[in-house]
Short mmCIF file of C-alpha atoms in Angstrom, two decimals:
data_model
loop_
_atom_site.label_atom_id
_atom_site.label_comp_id
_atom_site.label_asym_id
_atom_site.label_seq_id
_atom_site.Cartn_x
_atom_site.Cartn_y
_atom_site.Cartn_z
CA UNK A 13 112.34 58.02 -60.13
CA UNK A 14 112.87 54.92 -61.82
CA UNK A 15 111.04 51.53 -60.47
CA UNK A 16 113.34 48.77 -60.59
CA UNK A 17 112.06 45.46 -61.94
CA UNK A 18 111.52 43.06 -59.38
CA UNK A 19 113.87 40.07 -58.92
CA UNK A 20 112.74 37.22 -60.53
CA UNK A 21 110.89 39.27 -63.39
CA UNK A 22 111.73 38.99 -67.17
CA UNK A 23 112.87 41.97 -69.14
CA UNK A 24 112.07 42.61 -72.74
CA UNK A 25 115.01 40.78 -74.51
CA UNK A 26 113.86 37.16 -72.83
CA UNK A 27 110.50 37.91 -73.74
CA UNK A 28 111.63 38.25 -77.09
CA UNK A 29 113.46 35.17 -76.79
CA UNK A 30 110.59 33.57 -74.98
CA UNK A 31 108.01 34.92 -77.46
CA UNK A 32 110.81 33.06 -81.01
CA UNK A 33 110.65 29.78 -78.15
CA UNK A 34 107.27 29.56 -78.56
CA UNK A 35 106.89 29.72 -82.38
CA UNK A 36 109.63 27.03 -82.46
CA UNK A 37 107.54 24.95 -80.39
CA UNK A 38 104.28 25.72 -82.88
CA UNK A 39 106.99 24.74 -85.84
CA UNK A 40 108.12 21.65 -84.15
CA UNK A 41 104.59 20.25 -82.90
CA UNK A 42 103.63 20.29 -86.47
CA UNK A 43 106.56 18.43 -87.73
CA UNK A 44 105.27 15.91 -85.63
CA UNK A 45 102.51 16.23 -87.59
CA UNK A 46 104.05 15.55 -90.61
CA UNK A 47 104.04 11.95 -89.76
CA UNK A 48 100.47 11.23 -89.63
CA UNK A 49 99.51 13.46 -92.19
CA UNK A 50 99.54 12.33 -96.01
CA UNK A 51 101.19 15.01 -98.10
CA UNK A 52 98.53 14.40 -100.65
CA UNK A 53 96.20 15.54 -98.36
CA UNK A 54 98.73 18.73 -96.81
CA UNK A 55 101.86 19.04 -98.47
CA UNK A 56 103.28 21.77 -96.55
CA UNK A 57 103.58 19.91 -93.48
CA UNK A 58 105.75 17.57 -95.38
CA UNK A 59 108.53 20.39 -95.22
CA UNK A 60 108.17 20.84 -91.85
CA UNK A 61 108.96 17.38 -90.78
CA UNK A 62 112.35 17.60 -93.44
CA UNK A 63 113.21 20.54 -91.28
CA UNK A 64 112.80 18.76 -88.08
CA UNK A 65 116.62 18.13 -87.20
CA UNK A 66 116.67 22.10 -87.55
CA UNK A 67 114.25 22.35 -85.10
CA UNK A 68 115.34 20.06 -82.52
CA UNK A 69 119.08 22.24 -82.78
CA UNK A 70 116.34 25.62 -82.15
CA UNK A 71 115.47 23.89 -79.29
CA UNK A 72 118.58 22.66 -77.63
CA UNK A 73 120.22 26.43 -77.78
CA UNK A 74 116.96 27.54 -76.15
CA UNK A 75 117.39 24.93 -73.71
CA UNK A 76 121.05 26.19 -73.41
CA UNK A 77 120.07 29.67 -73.02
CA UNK A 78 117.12 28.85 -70.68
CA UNK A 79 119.64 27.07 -68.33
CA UNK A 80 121.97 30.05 -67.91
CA UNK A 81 119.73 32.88 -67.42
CA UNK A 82 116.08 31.66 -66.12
CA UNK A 83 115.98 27.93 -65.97
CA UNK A 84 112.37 27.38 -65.44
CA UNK A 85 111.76 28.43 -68.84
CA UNK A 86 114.05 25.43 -70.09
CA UNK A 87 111.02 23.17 -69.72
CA UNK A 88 109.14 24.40 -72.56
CA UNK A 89 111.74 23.22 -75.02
CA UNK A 90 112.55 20.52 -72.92
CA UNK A 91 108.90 18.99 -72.67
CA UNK A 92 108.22 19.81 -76.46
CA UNK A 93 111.12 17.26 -77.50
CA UNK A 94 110.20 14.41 -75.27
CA UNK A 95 106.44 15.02 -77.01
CA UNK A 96 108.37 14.08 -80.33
CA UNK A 97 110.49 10.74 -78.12
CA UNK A 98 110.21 9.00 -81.32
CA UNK A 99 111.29 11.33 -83.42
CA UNK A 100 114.49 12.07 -81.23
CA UNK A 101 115.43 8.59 -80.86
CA UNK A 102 114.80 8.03 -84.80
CA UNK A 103 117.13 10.64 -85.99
CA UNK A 104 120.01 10.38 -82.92
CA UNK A 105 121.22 6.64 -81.06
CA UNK A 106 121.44 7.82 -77.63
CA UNK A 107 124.03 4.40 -76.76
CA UNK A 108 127.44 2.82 -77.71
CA UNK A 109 127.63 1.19 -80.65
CA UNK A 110 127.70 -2.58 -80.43
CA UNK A 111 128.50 -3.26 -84.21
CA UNK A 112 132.06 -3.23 -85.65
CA UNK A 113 132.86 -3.84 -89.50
CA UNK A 114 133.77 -7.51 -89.03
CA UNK A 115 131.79 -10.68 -90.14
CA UNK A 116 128.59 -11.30 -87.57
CA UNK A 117 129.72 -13.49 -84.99
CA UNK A 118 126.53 -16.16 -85.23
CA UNK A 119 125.15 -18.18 -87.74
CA UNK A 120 121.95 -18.19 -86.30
CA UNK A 121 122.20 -14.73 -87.37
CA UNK A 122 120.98 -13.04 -90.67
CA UNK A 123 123.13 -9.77 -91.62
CA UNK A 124 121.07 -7.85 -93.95
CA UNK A 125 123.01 -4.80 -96.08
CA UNK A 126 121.31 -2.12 -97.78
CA UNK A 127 122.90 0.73 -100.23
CA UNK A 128 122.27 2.61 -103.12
CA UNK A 129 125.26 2.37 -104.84
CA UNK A 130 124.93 5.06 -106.90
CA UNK A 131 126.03 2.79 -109.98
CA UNK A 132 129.38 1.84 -108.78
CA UNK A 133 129.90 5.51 -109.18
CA UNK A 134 130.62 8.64 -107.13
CA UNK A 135 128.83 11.35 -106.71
CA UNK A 136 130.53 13.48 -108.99
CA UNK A 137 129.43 10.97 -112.12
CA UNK A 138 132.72 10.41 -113.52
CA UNK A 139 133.69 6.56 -113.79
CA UNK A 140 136.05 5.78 -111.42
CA UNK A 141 137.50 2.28 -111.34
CA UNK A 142 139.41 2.46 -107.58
CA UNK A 143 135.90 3.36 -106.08
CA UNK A 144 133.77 0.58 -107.78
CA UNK A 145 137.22 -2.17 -106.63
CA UNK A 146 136.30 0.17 -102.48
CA UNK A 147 133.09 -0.82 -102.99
CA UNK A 148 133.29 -4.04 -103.68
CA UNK A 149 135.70 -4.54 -101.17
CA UNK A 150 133.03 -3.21 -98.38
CA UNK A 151 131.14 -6.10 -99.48
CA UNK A 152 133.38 -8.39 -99.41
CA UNK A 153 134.15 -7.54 -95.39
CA UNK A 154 130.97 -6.44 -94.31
CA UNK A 155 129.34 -10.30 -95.86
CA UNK A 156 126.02 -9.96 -95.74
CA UNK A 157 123.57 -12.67 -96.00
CA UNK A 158 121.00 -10.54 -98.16
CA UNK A 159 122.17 -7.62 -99.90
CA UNK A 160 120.20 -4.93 -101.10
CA UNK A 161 121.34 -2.32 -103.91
CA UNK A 162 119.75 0.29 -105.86
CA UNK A 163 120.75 2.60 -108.72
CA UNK A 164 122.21 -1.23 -109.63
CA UNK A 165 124.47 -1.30 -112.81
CA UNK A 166 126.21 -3.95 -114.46
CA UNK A 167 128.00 -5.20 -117.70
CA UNK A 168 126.64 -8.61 -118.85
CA UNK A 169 130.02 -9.84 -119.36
CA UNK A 170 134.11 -8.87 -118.72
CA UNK A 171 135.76 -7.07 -115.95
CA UNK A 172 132.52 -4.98 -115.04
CA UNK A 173 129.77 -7.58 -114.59
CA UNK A 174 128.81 -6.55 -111.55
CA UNK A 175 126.60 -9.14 -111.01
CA UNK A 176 129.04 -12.21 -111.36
CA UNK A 177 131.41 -10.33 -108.57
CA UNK A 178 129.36 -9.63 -106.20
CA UNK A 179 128.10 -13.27 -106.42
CA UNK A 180 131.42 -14.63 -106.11
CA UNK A 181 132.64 -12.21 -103.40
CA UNK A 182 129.03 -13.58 -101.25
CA UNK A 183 129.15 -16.61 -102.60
CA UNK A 184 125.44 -15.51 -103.32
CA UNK A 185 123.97 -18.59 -105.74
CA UNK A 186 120.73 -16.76 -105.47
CA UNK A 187 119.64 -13.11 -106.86
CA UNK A 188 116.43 -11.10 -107.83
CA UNK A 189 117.04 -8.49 -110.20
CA UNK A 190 115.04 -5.81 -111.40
CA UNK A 191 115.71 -4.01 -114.49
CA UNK A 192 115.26 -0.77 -115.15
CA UNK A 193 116.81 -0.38 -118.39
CA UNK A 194 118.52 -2.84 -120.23
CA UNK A 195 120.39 -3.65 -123.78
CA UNK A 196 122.42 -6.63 -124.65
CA UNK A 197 125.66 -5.15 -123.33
CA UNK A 198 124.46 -3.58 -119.53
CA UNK A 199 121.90 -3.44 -117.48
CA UNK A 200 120.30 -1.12 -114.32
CA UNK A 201 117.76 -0.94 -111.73
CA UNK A 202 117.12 -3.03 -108.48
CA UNK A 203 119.01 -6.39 -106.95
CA UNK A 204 118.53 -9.09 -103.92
CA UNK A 205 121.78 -10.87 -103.94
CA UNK A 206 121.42 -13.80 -101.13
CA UNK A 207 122.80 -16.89 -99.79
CA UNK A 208 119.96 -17.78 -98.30
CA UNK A 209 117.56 -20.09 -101.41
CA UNK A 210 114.55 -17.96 -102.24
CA UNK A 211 110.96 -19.76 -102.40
CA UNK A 212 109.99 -16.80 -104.94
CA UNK A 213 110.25 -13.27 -105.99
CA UNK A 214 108.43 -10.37 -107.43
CA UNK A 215 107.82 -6.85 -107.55
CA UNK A 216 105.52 -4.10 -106.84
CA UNK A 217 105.10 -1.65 -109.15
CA UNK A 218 104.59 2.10 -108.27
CA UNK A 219 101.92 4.06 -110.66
CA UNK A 220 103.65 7.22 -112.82
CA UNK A 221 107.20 6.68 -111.11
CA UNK A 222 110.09 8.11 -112.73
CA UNK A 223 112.44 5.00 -113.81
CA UNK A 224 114.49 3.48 -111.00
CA UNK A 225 111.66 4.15 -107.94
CA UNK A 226 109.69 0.47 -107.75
CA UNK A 227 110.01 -2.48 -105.28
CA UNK A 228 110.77 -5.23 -105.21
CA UNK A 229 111.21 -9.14 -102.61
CA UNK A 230 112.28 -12.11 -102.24
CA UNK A 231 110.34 -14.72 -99.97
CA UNK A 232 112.58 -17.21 -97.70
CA UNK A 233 112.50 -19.85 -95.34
CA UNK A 234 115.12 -19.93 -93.43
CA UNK A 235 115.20 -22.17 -90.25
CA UNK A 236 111.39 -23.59 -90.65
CA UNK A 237 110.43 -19.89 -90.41
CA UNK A 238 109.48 -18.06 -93.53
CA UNK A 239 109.76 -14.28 -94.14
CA UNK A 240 110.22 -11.77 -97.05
CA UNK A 241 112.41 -9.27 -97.67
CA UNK A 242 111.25 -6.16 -99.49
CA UNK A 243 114.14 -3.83 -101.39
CA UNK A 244 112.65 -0.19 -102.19
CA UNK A 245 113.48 2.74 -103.54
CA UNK A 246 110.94 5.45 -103.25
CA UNK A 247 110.40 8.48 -105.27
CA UNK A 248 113.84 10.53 -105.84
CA UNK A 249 113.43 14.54 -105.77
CA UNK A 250 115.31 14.51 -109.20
CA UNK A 251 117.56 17.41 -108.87
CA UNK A 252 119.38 19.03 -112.07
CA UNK A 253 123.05 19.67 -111.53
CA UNK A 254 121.78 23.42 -111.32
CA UNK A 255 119.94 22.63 -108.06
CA UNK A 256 122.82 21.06 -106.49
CA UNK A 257 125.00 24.14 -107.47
CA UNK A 258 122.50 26.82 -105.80
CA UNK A 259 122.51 24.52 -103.19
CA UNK A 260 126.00 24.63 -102.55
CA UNK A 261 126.02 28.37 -102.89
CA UNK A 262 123.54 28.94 -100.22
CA UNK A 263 125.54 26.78 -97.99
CA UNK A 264 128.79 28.87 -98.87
CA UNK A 265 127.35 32.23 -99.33
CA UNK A 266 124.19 32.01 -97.99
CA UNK A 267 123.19 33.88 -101.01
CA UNK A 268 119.35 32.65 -101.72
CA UNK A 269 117.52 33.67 -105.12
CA UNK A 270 113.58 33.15 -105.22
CA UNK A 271 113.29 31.32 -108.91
CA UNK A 272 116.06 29.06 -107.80
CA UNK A 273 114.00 28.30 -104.23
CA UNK A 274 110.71 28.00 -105.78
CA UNK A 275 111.91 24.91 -108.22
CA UNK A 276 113.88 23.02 -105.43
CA UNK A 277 110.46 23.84 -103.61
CA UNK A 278 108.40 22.52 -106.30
CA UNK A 279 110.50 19.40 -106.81
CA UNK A 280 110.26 18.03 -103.14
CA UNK A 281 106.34 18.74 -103.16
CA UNK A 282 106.20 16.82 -106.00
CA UNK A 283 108.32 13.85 -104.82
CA UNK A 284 106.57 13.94 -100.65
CA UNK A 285 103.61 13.80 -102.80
CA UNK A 286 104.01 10.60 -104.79
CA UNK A 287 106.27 9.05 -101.99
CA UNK A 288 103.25 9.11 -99.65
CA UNK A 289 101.03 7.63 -102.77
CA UNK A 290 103.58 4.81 -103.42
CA UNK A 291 104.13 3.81 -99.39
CA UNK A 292 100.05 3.31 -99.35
CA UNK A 293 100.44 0.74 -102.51
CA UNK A 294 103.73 -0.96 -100.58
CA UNK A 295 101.80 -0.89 -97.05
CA UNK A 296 98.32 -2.86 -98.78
CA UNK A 297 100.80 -5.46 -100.79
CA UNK A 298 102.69 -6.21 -97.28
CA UNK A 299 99.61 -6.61 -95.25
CA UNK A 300 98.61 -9.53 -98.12
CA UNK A 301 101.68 -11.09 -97.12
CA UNK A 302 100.83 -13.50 -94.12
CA UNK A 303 104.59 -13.97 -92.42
CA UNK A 304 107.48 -11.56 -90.92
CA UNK A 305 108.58 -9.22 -93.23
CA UNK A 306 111.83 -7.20 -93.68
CA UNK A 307 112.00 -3.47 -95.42
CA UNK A 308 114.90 -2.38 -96.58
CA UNK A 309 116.43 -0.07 -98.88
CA UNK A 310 116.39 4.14 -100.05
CA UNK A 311 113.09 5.86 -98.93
CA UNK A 312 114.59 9.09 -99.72
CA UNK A 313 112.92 10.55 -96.77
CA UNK A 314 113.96 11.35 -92.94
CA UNK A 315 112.80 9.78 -89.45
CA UNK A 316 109.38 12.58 -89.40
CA UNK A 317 108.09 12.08 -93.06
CA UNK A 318 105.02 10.15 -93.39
CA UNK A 319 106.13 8.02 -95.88
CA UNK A 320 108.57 6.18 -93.19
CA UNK A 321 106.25 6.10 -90.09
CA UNK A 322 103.56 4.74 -92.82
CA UNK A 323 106.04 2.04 -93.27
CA UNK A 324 107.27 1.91 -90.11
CA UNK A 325 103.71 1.01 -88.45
CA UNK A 326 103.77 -2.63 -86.63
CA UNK A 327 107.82 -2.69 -87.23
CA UNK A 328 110.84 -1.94 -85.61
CA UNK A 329 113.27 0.66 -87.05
CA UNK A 330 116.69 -1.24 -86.63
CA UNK A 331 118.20 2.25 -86.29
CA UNK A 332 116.12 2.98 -83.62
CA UNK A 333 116.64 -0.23 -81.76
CA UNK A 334 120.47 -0.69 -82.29
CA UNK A 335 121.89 2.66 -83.97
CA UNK A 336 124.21 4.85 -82.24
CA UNK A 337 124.92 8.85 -82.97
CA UNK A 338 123.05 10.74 -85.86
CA UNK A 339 121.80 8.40 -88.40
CA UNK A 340 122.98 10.29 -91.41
CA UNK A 341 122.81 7.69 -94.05
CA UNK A 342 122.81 10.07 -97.15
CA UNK A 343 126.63 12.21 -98.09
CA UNK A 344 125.45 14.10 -101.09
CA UNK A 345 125.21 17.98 -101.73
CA UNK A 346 121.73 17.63 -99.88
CA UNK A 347 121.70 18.50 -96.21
CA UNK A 348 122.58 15.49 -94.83
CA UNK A 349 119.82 13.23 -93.64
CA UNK A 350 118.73 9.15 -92.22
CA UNK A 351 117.10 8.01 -95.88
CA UNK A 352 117.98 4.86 -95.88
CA UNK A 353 116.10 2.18 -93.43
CA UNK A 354 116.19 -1.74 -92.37
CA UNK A 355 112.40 -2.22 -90.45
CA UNK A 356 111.60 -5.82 -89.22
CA UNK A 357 108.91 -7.38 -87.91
CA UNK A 358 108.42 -7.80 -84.60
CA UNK A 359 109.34 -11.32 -84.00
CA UNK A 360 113.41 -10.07 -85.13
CA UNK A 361 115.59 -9.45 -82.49
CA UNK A 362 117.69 -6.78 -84.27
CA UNK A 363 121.36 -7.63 -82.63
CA UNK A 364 123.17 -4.56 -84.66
CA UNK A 365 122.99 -1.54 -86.48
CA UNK A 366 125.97 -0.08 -88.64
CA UNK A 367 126.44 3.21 -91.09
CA UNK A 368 129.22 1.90 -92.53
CA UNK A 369 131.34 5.61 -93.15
CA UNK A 370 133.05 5.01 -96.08
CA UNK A 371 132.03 8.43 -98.71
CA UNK A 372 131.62 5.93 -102.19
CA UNK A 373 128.45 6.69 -103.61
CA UNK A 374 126.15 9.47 -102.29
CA UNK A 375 124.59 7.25 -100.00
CA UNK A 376 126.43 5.04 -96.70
CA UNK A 377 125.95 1.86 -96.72
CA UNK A 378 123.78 0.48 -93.79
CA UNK A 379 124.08 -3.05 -92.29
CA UNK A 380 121.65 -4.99 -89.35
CA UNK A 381 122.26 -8.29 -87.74
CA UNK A 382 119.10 -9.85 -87.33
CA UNK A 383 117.74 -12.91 -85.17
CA UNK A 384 114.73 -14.54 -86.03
CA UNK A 385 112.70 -16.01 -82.82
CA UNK A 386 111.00 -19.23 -82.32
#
């Protein structure tokens, strides 16, 4: 005769389902590690943090499924995300938004804007006049004080000097620019527009970077308080136009090839590597710098990586004190992911935080209201 299994017991397909819970919760704890640990030193934690918004879905179906059949189980899941609190609340705003696309409301206030504009171009490469005048046109309603861009291009003269609009459209008398490459007729690389005067400017320069991923600030004083504002662009992966197309076919098809995998593989090693090499340079120059500091601009990595919580240390993430719903900041073939930051020192009041949603270049652009304090 048959012994029925006591009420209250588990049968074997939740302890399955317990036993994939608790490797999720060994993959998640170590995407927490991710943030602490240098990719130069482990690289293959580095992936684990990327993966972290994959994760934290595992989890919430567990939770889900926890809830309807044995709820006491739910807890695992449940603790294991509030370990990773800052994690959560960097990649998802849990509160209204309190930022609308309108001029800031206070001139006491400094709006700060940061995009990579991709050129002026979409993401499909092709010029495209009507999206460089949509552009444009963001910055014209968004006005920020200090605007950030980079993948900057510009004609040195006629309809397509970049530079003279956008200084027009600000009213912007005052601009940094770095360039990448330059001839007589155009120019690219990194900009501070501002209407705030600069005191002085510079740039730090990253060791064996591929061209376009430096630094580079502008110093200000601005109410008898003075303060500099950092533009970055760390390392890019570099995808070929053949990554982005077996990309898109394992998102269709979920058809996967092993060659294909191991270069996309070897690509973000390669860039989590020299990211978390360049944010060590950027974190000893700032810490020479004796006043508040602003960091803005395309880290090209999410809310878990090291190279942001390197950065991150002593600041506040704007996102994470104003933002509202996922923080997807980048639109391109990519999984979707929060690249792009504004971090402040701790003596801003951050009054707003805006993803502007408008699919121009292959990156949103991202705008903060800040308030310096006495």
């Amino acid at each position: 005769m048959r012994r029925k299994r006591k009420d209250g017991g588990i049968g074997l397909a939740r302890k399955s389902v317990l036993f994939l819970n608790l490797v999720f919760v060994v993959l998640i704890l170590l995407s927490y590690l991710s943030s602490i640990t240098s990719p130069s030193v482990l690289w293959a934690l580095a992936f684990l943090g990327l993966a972290y918004p994959f994760f934290l879905c595992i989890h919430i179906a567990f939770i889900i499924f926890w809830l309807l059949s044995k709820p006491v189980y739910a807890l695992i899941s449940m603790m294991t995300i509030i370990v990773g609190w800052k994690f959560l609340t960097g990649t998802i705003g849990f509160r209204e938004s309190n930022a609308i696309e309108v001029p800031k409301t206070s001139h006491d206030m400094i709006r700060v804007m940061t995009w990579n504009v991709h050129e002026f171009k979409p993401f499909d490469l092709k010029n495209n006049r009507p999206v460089r005048d949509e552009m444009l046109e963001v910055i014209r309603n968004e006005k920020p004080d200090i605007l950030c861009l980079q993948e900057y291009y510009s004609k040195r003269r006629g309809e397509s000097n970049i530079k003279r609009l956008i200084a027009e459209i600000l009213d912007a008398d005052h601009y940094h620019v770095y360039e990448e490459f330059s001839n007589p007729w155009e120019l690219k690389g990194m900009v501070i527009f501002s209407r705030i005067p600069f005191t002085d400017t510079g740039s730090v320069k990253f060791p064996n970077s591929n061209g376009g991923n430096e630094a580079i600030y502008a110093d200000f004083k601005y109410k008898k308080k003075k303060f500099r504002v950092y533009n970055i662009h760390l390392q890019s992966i570099n995808f070929k136009p053949e990554d982005y197309e077996y990309i898109k076919t394992v998102k269709d098809e979920i058809n996967t090839d092993v060659k294909s995998s191991r270069r996309i593989g070897s690509r973000l090693k390669r860039a989590f590597i020299k990211r978390s090499e360049q944010v060590i340079i950027l974190s000893r120059h700032m810490k020479d710098y004796p006043n508040s500091v602003v960091v803005t601009g395309d880290f090209n990595d999410t809310p878990a990586s090291f190279a942001v919580n390197k950065l991150s240390s002593g600041l506040k993430n704007a996102f994470r004190e104003k933002g509202s719903g996922f923080g997807m900041t980048y639109n391109g073939e990519f999984p979707n992911f929060q690249i792009d930051y504004i971090l402040v020192s701790k003596d801003f009041q951050v009054k707003s935080y805006l993803t502007i949603n408008k699919k121009l270049s292959d990156h949103y652009p991202v705008r903060s209201d800040l308030e310096l304090t006495p």
